[in-house]
């Protein structure tokens, strides 16, 4: 460890980065090098603490300092990773559970660590398993910010999305067309940006 910085300075940088991500409402690139540096610092602190491990009634002051620094680094690492996972879950739900839309976006994908991609895939699998139990009654991926006033909605096709099976039969959604359809049948297309609800 360098003598020019204090214990947990790197962990504080990580928390500051998470705070900046919240303030800008933007997911920043996963800071792998900083996380690895903190883990290296953890190992160094644990080695330094080993020499003060003695069977005594009162632990020596240096041991307390090392243990406090170790605990703070752990809390900061956990806070950083929890913050990122919550942001990923928010992103997932804002897109209506459209995992390919997240993973196929090269800008978003470049900000994720491989473990975060694995998390998103597993999270999506869990949501789909849960959803399959009652998908006929309720679509849990649909937004509920505004309660529906009518069963049918008027929509404008923003991007081609092909033929979609609905309760009224199959509909070929082509760019520039307008339709009146059952909202439950096309809610996911509105969320994904293929259709736009017309007032």
Short mmCIF file of N, CA and C in Angstrom, two decimals:
data_model
loop_
_atom_site.label_atom_id
_atom_site.label_comp_id
_atom_site.label_asym_id
_atom_site.label_seq_id
_atom_site.Cartn_x
_atom_site.Cartn_y
_atom_site.Cartn_z
N UNK A 1 0.83 -1.19 0.00
CA UNK A 1 0.00 0.00 0.00
C UNK A 1 0.87 1.24 0.00
N UNK A 2 0.39 2.24 -0.64
CA UNK A 2 1.11 3.50 -0.71
C UNK A 2 0.96 4.26 0.61
N UNK A 3 2.03 4.94 1.00
CA UNK A 3 1.99 5.71 2.25
C UNK A 3 1.37 7.08 2.04
N UNK A 4 1.14 7.48 0.79
CA UNK A 4 0.63 8.82 0.52
C UNK A 4 -0.88 8.93 0.63
N UNK A 5 -1.58 7.83 0.77
CA UNK A 5 -3.04 7.89 0.92
C UNK A 5 -3.46 7.15 2.17
N UNK A 6 -4.66 7.45 2.62
CA UNK A 6 -5.17 6.83 3.83
C UNK A 6 -5.93 5.55 3.49
N UNK A 7 -6.18 4.75 4.52
CA UNK A 7 -7.00 3.57 4.33
C UNK A 7 -8.38 4.00 3.83
N UNK A 8 -8.95 3.22 2.95
CA UNK A 8 -10.32 3.41 2.45
C UNK A 8 -10.49 4.58 1.50
N UNK A 9 -9.42 5.25 1.09
CA UNK A 9 -9.56 6.34 0.11
C UNK A 9 -10.14 5.81 -1.21
N UNK A 10 -9.66 4.65 -1.63
CA UNK A 10 -10.17 4.07 -2.89
C UNK A 10 -11.64 3.71 -2.76
N UNK A 11 -12.03 3.18 -1.62
CA UNK A 11 -13.43 2.82 -1.40
C UNK A 11 -14.30 4.07 -1.41
N UNK A 12 -13.79 5.17 -0.86
CA UNK A 12 -14.55 6.42 -0.90
C UNK A 12 -14.73 6.91 -2.34
N UNK A 13 -13.72 6.71 -3.18
CA UNK A 13 -13.83 7.07 -4.59
C UNK A 13 -14.95 6.27 -5.26
N UNK A 14 -15.05 5.00 -4.90
CA UNK A 14 -16.08 4.12 -5.48
C UNK A 14 -17.48 4.59 -5.07
N UNK A 15 -17.64 4.96 -3.81
CA UNK A 15 -18.94 5.45 -3.33
C UNK A 15 -19.27 6.78 -4.00
N UNK A 16 -18.26 7.64 -4.16
CA UNK A 16 -18.47 8.92 -4.84
C UNK A 16 -18.92 8.69 -6.29
N UNK A 17 -18.35 7.70 -6.92
CA UNK A 17 -18.73 7.38 -8.30
C UNK A 17 -20.18 6.91 -8.36
N UNK A 18 -20.60 6.09 -7.40
CA UNK A 18 -21.99 5.64 -7.34
C UNK A 18 -22.92 6.83 -7.11
N UNK A 19 -22.53 7.74 -6.25
CA UNK A 19 -23.34 8.94 -5.98
C UNK A 19 -23.45 9.79 -7.24
N UNK A 20 -22.35 9.92 -7.97
CA UNK A 20 -22.36 10.70 -9.21
C UNK A 20 -23.30 10.05 -10.23
N UNK A 21 -23.31 8.74 -10.26
CA UNK A 21 -24.20 8.00 -11.16
C UNK A 21 -25.66 8.29 -10.83
N UNK A 22 -25.98 8.38 -9.55
CA UNK A 22 -27.35 8.68 -9.13
C UNK A 22 -27.72 10.12 -9.48
N UNK A 23 -26.80 11.05 -9.24
CA UNK A 23 -27.09 12.46 -9.49
C UNK A 23 -27.28 12.75 -10.97
N UNK A 24 -26.53 12.08 -11.83
CA UNK A 24 -26.66 12.30 -13.27
C UNK A 24 -27.70 11.39 -13.90
N UNK A 25 -28.28 10.47 -13.10
CA UNK A 25 -29.26 9.50 -13.58
C UNK A 25 -28.72 8.75 -14.79
N UNK A 26 -27.48 8.31 -14.65
CA UNK A 26 -26.79 7.63 -15.74
C UNK A 26 -25.94 6.51 -15.15
N UNK A 27 -25.99 5.35 -15.76
CA UNK A 27 -25.15 4.24 -15.32
C UNK A 27 -23.76 4.42 -15.88
N UNK A 28 -22.78 4.61 -14.99
CA UNK A 28 -21.40 4.79 -15.42
C UNK A 28 -20.76 3.44 -15.69
N UNK A 29 -19.65 3.45 -16.42
CA UNK A 29 -18.94 2.22 -16.73
C UNK A 29 -18.46 1.55 -15.44
N UNK A 30 -18.57 0.23 -15.40
CA UNK A 30 -18.11 -0.53 -14.23
C UNK A 30 -16.62 -0.28 -14.05
N UNK A 31 -16.23 0.14 -12.85
CA UNK A 31 -14.84 0.52 -12.58
C UNK A 31 -14.07 -0.70 -12.05
N UNK A 32 -13.70 -1.57 -12.96
CA UNK A 32 -13.03 -2.82 -12.59
C UNK A 32 -11.68 -2.59 -11.93
N UNK A 33 -10.92 -1.64 -12.46
CA UNK A 33 -9.57 -1.41 -11.90
C UNK A 33 -9.65 -0.91 -10.46
N UNK A 34 -10.61 -0.04 -10.17
CA UNK A 34 -10.75 0.47 -8.80
C UNK A 34 -11.23 -0.62 -7.85
N UNK A 35 -12.16 -1.45 -8.31
CA UNK A 35 -12.64 -2.56 -7.48
C UNK A 35 -11.50 -3.51 -7.16
N UNK A 36 -10.69 -3.82 -8.17
CA UNK A 36 -9.54 -4.72 -7.94
C UNK A 36 -8.52 -4.09 -6.99
N UNK A 37 -8.31 -2.79 -7.10
CA UNK A 37 -7.38 -2.11 -6.20
C UNK A 37 -7.87 -2.18 -4.75
N UNK A 38 -9.18 -2.04 -4.56
CA UNK A 38 -9.74 -2.12 -3.20
C UNK A 38 -9.58 -3.53 -2.65
N UNK A 39 -9.78 -4.53 -3.50
CA UNK A 39 -9.61 -5.92 -3.06
C UNK A 39 -8.16 -6.18 -2.68
N UNK A 40 -7.22 -5.62 -3.46
CA UNK A 40 -5.80 -5.75 -3.11
C UNK A 40 -5.52 -5.07 -1.77
N UNK A 41 -6.11 -3.89 -1.57
CA UNK A 41 -5.93 -3.18 -0.30
C UNK A 41 -6.49 -4.03 0.85
N UNK A 42 -7.62 -4.69 0.61
CA UNK A 42 -8.22 -5.57 1.63
C UNK A 42 -7.23 -6.66 2.04
N UNK A 43 -6.63 -7.28 1.05
CA UNK A 43 -5.66 -8.36 1.34
C UNK A 43 -4.47 -7.83 2.14
N UNK A 44 -3.98 -6.65 1.75
CA UNK A 44 -2.86 -6.04 2.47
C UNK A 44 -3.24 -5.72 3.91
N UNK A 45 -4.46 -5.19 4.10
CA UNK A 45 -4.92 -4.87 5.45
C UNK A 45 -5.06 -6.14 6.29
N UNK A 46 -5.58 -7.20 5.69
CA UNK A 46 -5.73 -8.46 6.43
C UNK A 46 -4.37 -9.03 6.83
N UNK A 47 -3.38 -8.92 5.93
CA UNK A 47 -2.03 -9.39 6.27
C UNK A 47 -1.44 -8.55 7.41
N UNK A 48 -1.63 -7.24 7.33
CA UNK A 48 -1.10 -6.35 8.37
C UNK A 48 -1.79 -6.62 9.71
N UNK A 49 -3.07 -6.94 9.67
CA UNK A 49 -3.81 -7.21 10.92
C UNK A 49 -3.39 -8.52 11.56
N UNK A 50 -2.91 -9.46 10.75
CA UNK A 50 -2.51 -10.78 11.28
C UNK A 50 -1.43 -10.68 12.35
N UNK A 51 -0.51 -9.76 12.17
CA UNK A 51 0.60 -9.66 13.15
C UNK A 51 0.14 -9.16 14.51
N UNK A 52 -1.05 -8.55 14.58
CA UNK A 52 -1.56 -8.04 15.85
C UNK A 52 -2.59 -8.98 16.49
N UNK A 53 -2.83 -10.10 15.85
CA UNK A 53 -3.78 -11.07 16.40
C UNK A 53 -3.12 -11.80 17.57
N UNK A 54 -3.53 -11.46 18.76
CA UNK A 54 -2.99 -12.08 19.97
C UNK A 54 -4.16 -12.44 20.88
N UNK A 55 -3.92 -13.42 21.73
CA UNK A 55 -4.95 -13.78 22.71
C UNK A 55 -4.80 -12.87 23.92
N UNK A 56 -5.52 -11.78 23.89
CA UNK A 56 -5.48 -10.82 25.00
C UNK A 56 -6.90 -10.35 25.29
N UNK A 57 -7.09 -9.81 26.47
CA UNK A 57 -8.41 -9.30 26.83
C UNK A 57 -8.79 -8.11 25.96
N UNK A 58 -7.86 -7.22 25.72
CA UNK A 58 -8.11 -6.04 24.91
C UNK A 58 -7.29 -6.13 23.62
N UNK A 59 -7.92 -6.00 22.46
CA UNK A 59 -7.12 -6.03 21.23
C UNK A 59 -6.27 -4.77 21.12
N UNK A 60 -5.09 -4.87 20.56
CA UNK A 60 -4.23 -3.69 20.43
C UNK A 60 -4.87 -2.67 19.47
N UNK A 61 -4.62 -1.39 19.70
CA UNK A 61 -5.23 -0.34 18.87
C UNK A 61 -4.99 -0.50 17.36
N UNK A 62 -3.77 -0.90 16.93
CA UNK A 62 -3.60 -1.05 15.48
C UNK A 62 -4.56 -2.10 14.88
N UNK A 63 -4.84 -3.15 15.62
CA UNK A 63 -5.75 -4.19 15.13
C UNK A 63 -7.15 -3.61 14.93
N UNK A 64 -7.59 -2.78 15.86
CA UNK A 64 -8.91 -2.16 15.75
C UNK A 64 -8.97 -1.26 14.51
N UNK A 65 -7.89 -0.53 14.25
CA UNK A 65 -7.84 0.35 13.08
C UNK A 65 -7.91 -0.47 11.80
N UNK A 66 -7.12 -1.55 11.74
CA UNK A 66 -7.14 -2.39 10.54
C UNK A 66 -8.51 -3.03 10.34
N UNK A 67 -9.12 -3.53 11.41
CA UNK A 67 -10.43 -4.17 11.28
C UNK A 67 -11.50 -3.17 10.86
N UNK A 68 -11.42 -1.96 11.35
CA UNK A 68 -12.37 -0.92 10.95
C UNK A 68 -12.21 -0.58 9.47
N UNK A 69 -10.97 -0.48 9.00
CA UNK A 69 -10.72 -0.19 7.59
C UNK A 69 -11.22 -1.34 6.70
N UNK A 70 -10.99 -2.57 7.13
CA UNK A 70 -11.46 -3.73 6.38
C UNK A 70 -12.99 -3.70 6.28
N UNK A 71 -13.65 -3.44 7.40
CA UNK A 71 -15.12 -3.40 7.41
C UNK A 71 -15.64 -2.27 6.52
N UNK A 72 -14.97 -1.12 6.55
CA UNK A 72 -15.42 0.00 5.72
C UNK A 72 -15.26 -0.32 4.24
N UNK A 73 -14.14 -0.91 3.86
CA UNK A 73 -13.94 -1.28 2.46
C UNK A 73 -15.03 -2.25 2.00
N UNK A 74 -15.36 -3.22 2.86
CA UNK A 74 -16.40 -4.19 2.49
C UNK A 74 -17.74 -3.49 2.30
N UNK A 75 -18.08 -2.59 3.22
CA UNK A 75 -19.36 -1.87 3.11
C UNK A 75 -19.41 -1.04 1.83
N UNK A 76 -18.31 -0.39 1.48
CA UNK A 76 -18.27 0.43 0.27
C UNK A 76 -18.39 -0.42 -0.99
N UNK A 77 -17.70 -1.55 -1.01
CA UNK A 77 -17.81 -2.46 -2.16
C UNK A 77 -19.25 -2.98 -2.31
N UNK A 78 -19.85 -3.37 -1.19
CA UNK A 78 -21.23 -3.86 -1.24
C UNK A 78 -22.19 -2.76 -1.67
N UNK A 79 -21.99 -1.55 -1.18
CA UNK A 79 -22.87 -0.43 -1.55
C UNK A 79 -22.76 -0.12 -3.04
N UNK A 80 -21.53 -0.13 -3.57
CA UNK A 80 -21.31 0.14 -4.99
C UNK A 80 -22.00 -0.91 -5.85
N UNK A 81 -21.81 -2.18 -5.52
CA UNK A 81 -22.41 -3.24 -6.32
C UNK A 81 -23.93 -3.28 -6.17
N UNK A 82 -24.43 -3.02 -4.97
CA UNK A 82 -25.87 -2.97 -4.78
C UNK A 82 -26.48 -1.82 -5.58
N UNK A 83 -25.81 -0.68 -5.57
CA UNK A 83 -26.29 0.47 -6.35
C UNK A 83 -26.39 0.11 -7.83
N UNK A 84 -25.37 -0.54 -8.36
CA UNK A 84 -25.37 -0.90 -9.78
C UNK A 84 -26.47 -1.91 -10.09
N UNK A 85 -26.66 -2.90 -9.22
CA UNK A 85 -27.70 -3.89 -9.47
C UNK A 85 -29.08 -3.26 -9.42
N UNK A 86 -29.30 -2.33 -8.51
CA UNK A 86 -30.59 -1.64 -8.45
C UNK A 86 -30.82 -0.80 -9.70
N UNK A 87 -29.78 -0.16 -10.21
CA UNK A 87 -29.89 0.61 -11.46
C UNK A 87 -30.22 -0.30 -12.63
N UNK A 88 -29.60 -1.49 -12.65
CA UNK A 88 -29.88 -2.44 -13.73
C UNK A 88 -31.32 -2.94 -13.66
N UNK A 89 -31.80 -3.21 -12.44
CA UNK A 89 -33.19 -3.64 -12.29
C UNK A 89 -34.15 -2.53 -12.72
N UNK A 90 -33.85 -1.29 -12.36
CA UNK A 90 -34.68 -0.17 -12.79
C UNK A 90 -34.72 -0.07 -14.31
N UNK A 91 -33.55 -0.21 -14.94
CA UNK A 91 -33.46 -0.16 -16.39
C UNK A 91 -34.30 -1.27 -17.02
N UNK A 92 -34.21 -2.47 -16.44
CA UNK A 92 -34.96 -3.63 -16.93
C UNK A 92 -36.47 -3.36 -16.88
N UNK A 93 -36.96 -2.84 -15.76
CA UNK A 93 -38.39 -2.60 -15.61
C UNK A 93 -38.85 -1.42 -16.44
N UNK A 94 -38.01 -0.40 -16.60
CA UNK A 94 -38.39 0.75 -17.44
C UNK A 94 -38.57 0.37 -18.90
N UNK A 95 -37.88 -0.67 -19.32
CA UNK A 95 -38.01 -1.15 -20.71
C UNK A 95 -39.03 -2.29 -20.80
N UNK A 96 -39.80 -2.50 -19.76
CA UNK A 96 -40.85 -3.50 -19.80
C UNK A 96 -40.33 -4.92 -19.82
N UNK A 97 -39.18 -5.15 -19.21
CA UNK A 97 -38.64 -6.51 -19.16
C UNK A 97 -38.04 -6.96 -20.48
N UNK A 98 -37.63 -6.00 -21.30
CA UNK A 98 -37.05 -6.32 -22.61
C UNK A 98 -35.54 -6.46 -22.48
N UNK A 99 -35.09 -7.64 -22.07
CA UNK A 99 -33.65 -7.87 -21.87
C UNK A 99 -32.83 -7.68 -23.14
N UNK A 100 -33.28 -8.19 -24.31
CA UNK A 100 -32.47 -7.98 -25.53
C UNK A 100 -32.24 -6.51 -25.83
N UNK A 101 -33.20 -5.66 -25.50
CA UNK A 101 -33.04 -4.24 -25.76
C UNK A 101 -31.90 -3.65 -24.93
N UNK A 102 -31.69 -4.19 -23.73
CA UNK A 102 -30.58 -3.73 -22.88
C UNK A 102 -29.26 -4.29 -23.39
N UNK A 103 -29.23 -5.60 -23.63
CA UNK A 103 -27.97 -6.25 -23.97
C UNK A 103 -27.52 -5.97 -25.41
N UNK A 104 -28.45 -5.64 -26.30
CA UNK A 104 -28.07 -5.36 -27.69
C UNK A 104 -27.66 -3.91 -27.89
N UNK A 105 -27.90 -3.06 -26.90
CA UNK A 105 -27.47 -1.67 -26.95
C UNK A 105 -25.98 -1.63 -26.61
N UNK A 106 -25.14 -1.32 -27.60
CA UNK A 106 -23.68 -1.40 -27.40
C UNK A 106 -23.19 -0.40 -26.35
N UNK A 107 -23.85 0.77 -26.26
CA UNK A 107 -23.43 1.76 -25.27
C UNK A 107 -23.67 1.24 -23.85
N UNK A 108 -24.84 0.67 -23.62
CA UNK A 108 -25.15 0.12 -22.30
C UNK A 108 -24.29 -1.10 -22.01
N UNK A 109 -24.16 -1.97 -22.98
CA UNK A 109 -23.40 -3.22 -22.80
C UNK A 109 -21.94 -2.94 -22.42
N UNK A 110 -21.37 -1.88 -22.99
CA UNK A 110 -19.95 -1.57 -22.71
C UNK A 110 -19.75 -1.10 -21.27
N UNK A 111 -20.83 -0.67 -20.60
CA UNK A 111 -20.72 -0.19 -19.22
C UNK A 111 -20.86 -1.31 -18.20
N UNK A 112 -21.23 -2.50 -18.64
CA UNK A 112 -21.50 -3.60 -17.72
C UNK A 112 -20.31 -4.53 -17.58
N UNK A 113 -20.18 -5.11 -16.40
CA UNK A 113 -19.18 -6.15 -16.21
C UNK A 113 -19.81 -7.47 -16.65
N UNK A 114 -19.00 -8.50 -16.92
CA UNK A 114 -19.57 -9.81 -17.30
C UNK A 114 -20.51 -10.36 -16.22
N UNK A 115 -20.20 -10.10 -14.96
CA UNK A 115 -21.05 -10.59 -13.87
C UNK A 115 -22.41 -9.89 -13.88
N UNK A 116 -22.42 -8.62 -14.26
CA UNK A 116 -23.68 -7.90 -14.33
C UNK A 116 -24.55 -8.41 -15.48
N UNK A 117 -23.92 -8.77 -16.59
CA UNK A 117 -24.67 -9.37 -17.71
C UNK A 117 -25.28 -10.69 -17.26
N UNK A 118 -24.48 -11.51 -16.55
CA UNK A 118 -25.01 -12.77 -16.01
C UNK A 118 -26.16 -12.52 -15.05
N UNK A 119 -26.03 -11.49 -14.20
CA UNK A 119 -27.10 -11.15 -13.27
C UNK A 119 -28.38 -10.80 -14.02
N UNK A 120 -28.27 -9.97 -15.05
CA UNK A 120 -29.45 -9.57 -15.82
C UNK A 120 -30.12 -10.78 -16.47
N UNK A 121 -29.32 -11.67 -17.01
CA UNK A 121 -29.89 -12.87 -17.64
C UNK A 121 -30.62 -13.73 -16.61
N UNK A 122 -30.03 -13.94 -15.46
CA UNK A 122 -30.66 -14.74 -14.42
C UNK A 122 -31.89 -14.04 -13.87
N UNK A 123 -31.81 -12.73 -13.71
CA UNK A 123 -32.95 -11.95 -13.22
C UNK A 123 -34.12 -12.08 -14.20
N UNK A 124 -33.82 -11.97 -15.50
CA UNK A 124 -34.85 -12.11 -16.53
C UNK A 124 -35.47 -13.51 -16.48
N UNK A 125 -34.66 -14.54 -16.31
CA UNK A 125 -35.16 -15.91 -16.21
C UNK A 125 -36.10 -16.05 -15.02
N UNK A 126 -35.71 -15.49 -13.89
CA UNK A 126 -36.55 -15.56 -12.69
C UNK A 126 -37.88 -14.82 -12.88
N UNK A 127 -37.82 -13.64 -13.51
CA UNK A 127 -39.05 -12.87 -13.75
C UNK A 127 -39.96 -13.65 -14.69
N UNK A 128 -39.40 -14.23 -15.75
CA UNK A 128 -40.22 -14.97 -16.72
C UNK A 128 -40.84 -16.22 -16.07
N UNK A 129 -40.10 -16.89 -15.21
CA UNK A 129 -40.66 -18.05 -14.50
C UNK A 129 -41.83 -17.62 -13.62
N UNK A 130 -41.63 -16.54 -12.89
CA UNK A 130 -42.67 -16.03 -12.00
C UNK A 130 -43.89 -15.57 -12.80
N UNK A 131 -43.63 -14.89 -13.90
CA UNK A 131 -44.69 -14.35 -14.74
C UNK A 131 -45.52 -15.45 -15.39
N UNK A 132 -44.91 -16.56 -15.73
CA UNK A 132 -45.60 -17.63 -16.46
C UNK A 132 -46.73 -18.25 -15.63
N UNK A 133 -46.66 -18.13 -14.32
CA UNK A 133 -47.68 -18.73 -13.46
C UNK A 133 -49.04 -18.06 -13.61
N UNK A 134 -49.07 -16.78 -13.97
CA UNK A 134 -50.36 -16.08 -14.06
C UNK A 134 -50.38 -15.06 -15.19
N UNK A 135 -49.71 -15.36 -16.30
CA UNK A 135 -49.61 -14.40 -17.39
C UNK A 135 -50.94 -14.10 -18.06
N UNK A 136 -51.94 -14.98 -17.92
CA UNK A 136 -53.23 -14.71 -18.53
C UNK A 136 -54.02 -13.65 -17.76
N UNK A 137 -53.78 -13.56 -16.47
CA UNK A 137 -54.52 -12.60 -15.65
C UNK A 137 -53.84 -11.24 -15.56
N UNK A 138 -52.51 -11.23 -15.53
CA UNK A 138 -51.79 -10.01 -15.24
C UNK A 138 -50.43 -10.03 -15.90
N UNK A 139 -50.05 -8.90 -16.49
CA UNK A 139 -48.72 -8.76 -17.07
C UNK A 139 -47.89 -7.92 -16.12
N UNK A 140 -46.99 -8.56 -15.37
CA UNK A 140 -46.21 -7.83 -14.37
C UNK A 140 -45.17 -6.91 -14.98
N UNK A 141 -44.86 -7.08 -16.26
CA UNK A 141 -43.87 -6.21 -16.89
C UNK A 141 -44.50 -4.94 -17.44
N UNK A 142 -45.83 -4.84 -17.42
CA UNK A 142 -46.50 -3.64 -17.92
C UNK A 142 -46.39 -2.52 -16.90
N UNK A 143 -46.24 -1.32 -17.39
CA UNK A 143 -46.16 -0.17 -16.50
C UNK A 143 -47.53 0.15 -15.91
N UNK A 144 -47.53 0.66 -14.69
CA UNK A 144 -48.80 1.01 -14.06
C UNK A 144 -48.78 2.44 -13.55
N UNK A 145 -48.03 3.30 -14.20
CA UNK A 145 -47.95 4.70 -13.76
C UNK A 145 -49.30 5.39 -13.89
N UNK A 146 -50.02 5.09 -14.97
CA UNK A 146 -51.34 5.68 -15.18
C UNK A 146 -52.34 4.54 -15.33
N UNK A 147 -53.35 4.47 -14.49
CA UNK A 147 -54.32 3.39 -14.61
C UNK A 147 -55.11 3.51 -15.91
N UNK A 148 -55.40 2.40 -16.56
CA UNK A 148 -56.13 2.47 -17.83
C UNK A 148 -57.57 2.92 -17.63
N UNK A 149 -58.04 3.76 -18.54
CA UNK A 149 -59.43 4.23 -18.49
C UNK A 149 -60.31 3.38 -19.41
N UNK A 150 -59.69 2.72 -20.36
CA UNK A 150 -60.43 1.92 -21.31
C UNK A 150 -59.62 0.67 -21.64
N UNK A 151 -60.31 -0.36 -22.08
CA UNK A 151 -59.62 -1.61 -22.44
C UNK A 151 -58.84 -1.43 -23.72
N UNK A 152 -59.42 -0.70 -24.68
CA UNK A 152 -58.77 -0.47 -25.97
C UNK A 152 -58.08 0.88 -26.00
N UNK A 153 -56.99 0.96 -26.76
CA UNK A 153 -56.27 2.22 -26.92
C UNK A 153 -55.99 2.44 -28.40
N UNK A 154 -55.83 3.70 -28.73
CA UNK A 154 -55.44 4.08 -30.09
C UNK A 154 -53.93 4.22 -30.10
N UNK A 155 -53.28 3.55 -31.05
CA UNK A 155 -51.82 3.59 -31.12
C UNK A 155 -51.35 3.99 -32.51
N UNK A 156 -50.18 4.60 -32.55
CA UNK A 156 -49.51 4.98 -33.78
C UNK A 156 -48.23 4.15 -33.87
N UNK A 157 -47.96 3.53 -35.02
CA UNK A 157 -46.78 2.67 -35.18
C UNK A 157 -45.57 3.54 -35.49
N UNK A 158 -44.60 3.54 -34.57
CA UNK A 158 -43.39 4.35 -34.72
C UNK A 158 -42.33 3.58 -35.52
N UNK A 159 -42.21 2.27 -35.26
CA UNK A 159 -41.25 1.41 -35.98
C UNK A 159 -41.96 0.13 -36.38
N UNK A 160 -41.58 -0.41 -37.52
CA UNK A 160 -42.15 -1.69 -37.95
C UNK A 160 -41.87 -2.75 -36.91
N UNK A 161 -42.90 -3.53 -36.56
CA UNK A 161 -42.67 -4.62 -35.61
C UNK A 161 -43.29 -5.93 -36.10
N UNK A 162 -43.77 -5.96 -37.34
CA UNK A 162 -44.24 -7.21 -37.91
C UNK A 162 -45.64 -7.59 -37.45
N UNK A 163 -45.98 -8.85 -37.70
CA UNK A 163 -47.31 -9.36 -37.38
C UNK A 163 -47.34 -9.79 -35.92
N UNK A 164 -48.33 -9.28 -35.19
CA UNK A 164 -48.50 -9.59 -33.77
C UNK A 164 -49.86 -10.26 -33.59
N UNK A 165 -49.88 -11.34 -32.83
CA UNK A 165 -51.13 -12.04 -32.52
C UNK A 165 -51.82 -11.35 -31.36
N UNK A 166 -53.08 -10.96 -31.55
CA UNK A 166 -53.88 -10.33 -30.51
C UNK A 166 -55.18 -11.10 -30.36
N UNK A 167 -56.00 -10.68 -29.41
CA UNK A 167 -57.31 -11.33 -29.24
C UNK A 167 -58.18 -11.10 -30.46
N UNK A 168 -57.97 -10.00 -31.17
CA UNK A 168 -58.77 -9.68 -32.36
C UNK A 168 -58.24 -10.39 -33.60
N UNK A 169 -57.17 -11.14 -33.46
CA UNK A 169 -56.52 -11.81 -34.59
C UNK A 169 -55.13 -11.25 -34.78
N UNK A 170 -54.53 -11.53 -35.92
CA UNK A 170 -53.17 -11.04 -36.17
C UNK A 170 -53.24 -9.67 -36.83
N UNK A 171 -52.33 -8.80 -36.40
CA UNK A 171 -52.25 -7.44 -36.93
C UNK A 171 -50.82 -7.19 -37.39
N UNK A 172 -50.69 -6.65 -38.61
CA UNK A 172 -49.37 -6.32 -39.15
C UNK A 172 -49.10 -4.84 -38.86
N UNK A 173 -48.24 -4.58 -37.89
CA UNK A 173 -47.93 -3.21 -37.50
C UNK A 173 -46.81 -2.67 -38.39
N UNK A 174 -47.17 -1.73 -39.26
CA UNK A 174 -46.19 -1.09 -40.15
C UNK A 174 -46.09 0.39 -39.79
N UNK A 175 -44.90 0.93 -39.96
CA UNK A 175 -44.62 2.31 -39.58
C UNK A 175 -45.61 3.27 -40.23
N UNK A 176 -46.14 4.20 -39.40
CA UNK A 176 -47.03 5.23 -39.88
C UNK A 176 -48.51 4.89 -39.78
N UNK A 177 -48.86 3.66 -39.45
CA UNK A 177 -50.27 3.26 -39.35
C UNK A 177 -50.81 3.53 -37.96
N UNK A 178 -52.16 3.59 -37.88
CA UNK A 178 -52.85 3.75 -36.59
C UNK A 178 -53.80 2.59 -36.41
N UNK A 179 -53.93 2.16 -35.14
CA UNK A 179 -54.83 1.06 -34.81
C UNK A 179 -55.51 1.34 -33.49
N UNK A 180 -56.68 0.74 -33.29
CA UNK A 180 -57.33 0.68 -31.99
C UNK A 180 -57.30 -0.79 -31.59
N UNK A 181 -56.55 -1.08 -30.52
CA UNK A 181 -56.35 -2.47 -30.09
C UNK A 181 -56.47 -2.57 -28.58
N UNK A 182 -56.59 -3.79 -28.11
CA UNK A 182 -56.66 -4.05 -26.67
C UNK A 182 -55.28 -3.74 -26.07
N UNK A 183 -55.26 -2.90 -25.06
CA UNK A 183 -54.00 -2.43 -24.48
C UNK A 183 -53.15 -3.58 -23.95
N UNK A 184 -53.76 -4.58 -23.34
CA UNK A 184 -53.01 -5.71 -22.77
C UNK A 184 -52.24 -6.46 -23.85
N UNK A 185 -52.75 -6.45 -25.10
CA UNK A 185 -52.08 -7.18 -26.19
C UNK A 185 -50.82 -6.50 -26.69
N UNK A 186 -50.77 -5.17 -26.56
CA UNK A 186 -49.65 -4.44 -27.17
C UNK A 186 -48.86 -3.58 -26.18
N UNK A 187 -49.13 -3.75 -24.89
CA UNK A 187 -48.46 -2.94 -23.87
C UNK A 187 -46.93 -3.05 -23.98
N UNK A 188 -46.44 -4.26 -24.21
CA UNK A 188 -44.99 -4.45 -24.30
C UNK A 188 -44.39 -3.72 -25.51
N UNK A 189 -45.15 -3.57 -26.58
CA UNK A 189 -44.65 -2.85 -27.76
C UNK A 189 -44.59 -1.34 -27.50
N UNK A 190 -45.53 -0.85 -26.70
CA UNK A 190 -45.49 0.57 -26.31
C UNK A 190 -44.25 0.82 -25.45
N UNK A 191 -44.03 -0.06 -24.49
CA UNK A 191 -42.90 0.10 -23.58
C UNK A 191 -41.57 0.03 -24.33
N UNK A 192 -41.50 -0.84 -25.34
CA UNK A 192 -40.26 -1.02 -26.09
C UNK A 192 -40.06 0.04 -27.17
N UNK A 193 -41.06 0.91 -27.36
CA UNK A 193 -40.90 2.01 -28.29
C UNK A 193 -41.34 1.73 -29.72
N UNK A 194 -41.99 0.60 -29.98
CA UNK A 194 -42.48 0.31 -31.32
C UNK A 194 -43.78 1.06 -31.62
N UNK A 195 -44.62 1.20 -30.59
CA UNK A 195 -45.90 1.88 -30.74
C UNK A 195 -45.96 3.07 -29.80
N UNK A 196 -46.80 4.04 -30.17
CA UNK A 196 -46.98 5.22 -29.33
C UNK A 196 -48.47 5.39 -29.10
N UNK A 197 -48.84 5.55 -27.85
CA UNK A 197 -50.26 5.72 -27.53
C UNK A 197 -50.71 7.11 -27.93
N UNK A 198 -51.84 7.17 -28.66
CA UNK A 198 -52.39 8.44 -29.13
C UNK A 198 -53.57 8.80 -28.23
N UNK A 199 -53.58 10.03 -27.75
CA UNK A 199 -54.66 10.47 -26.84
C UNK A 199 -55.95 10.73 -27.60
#
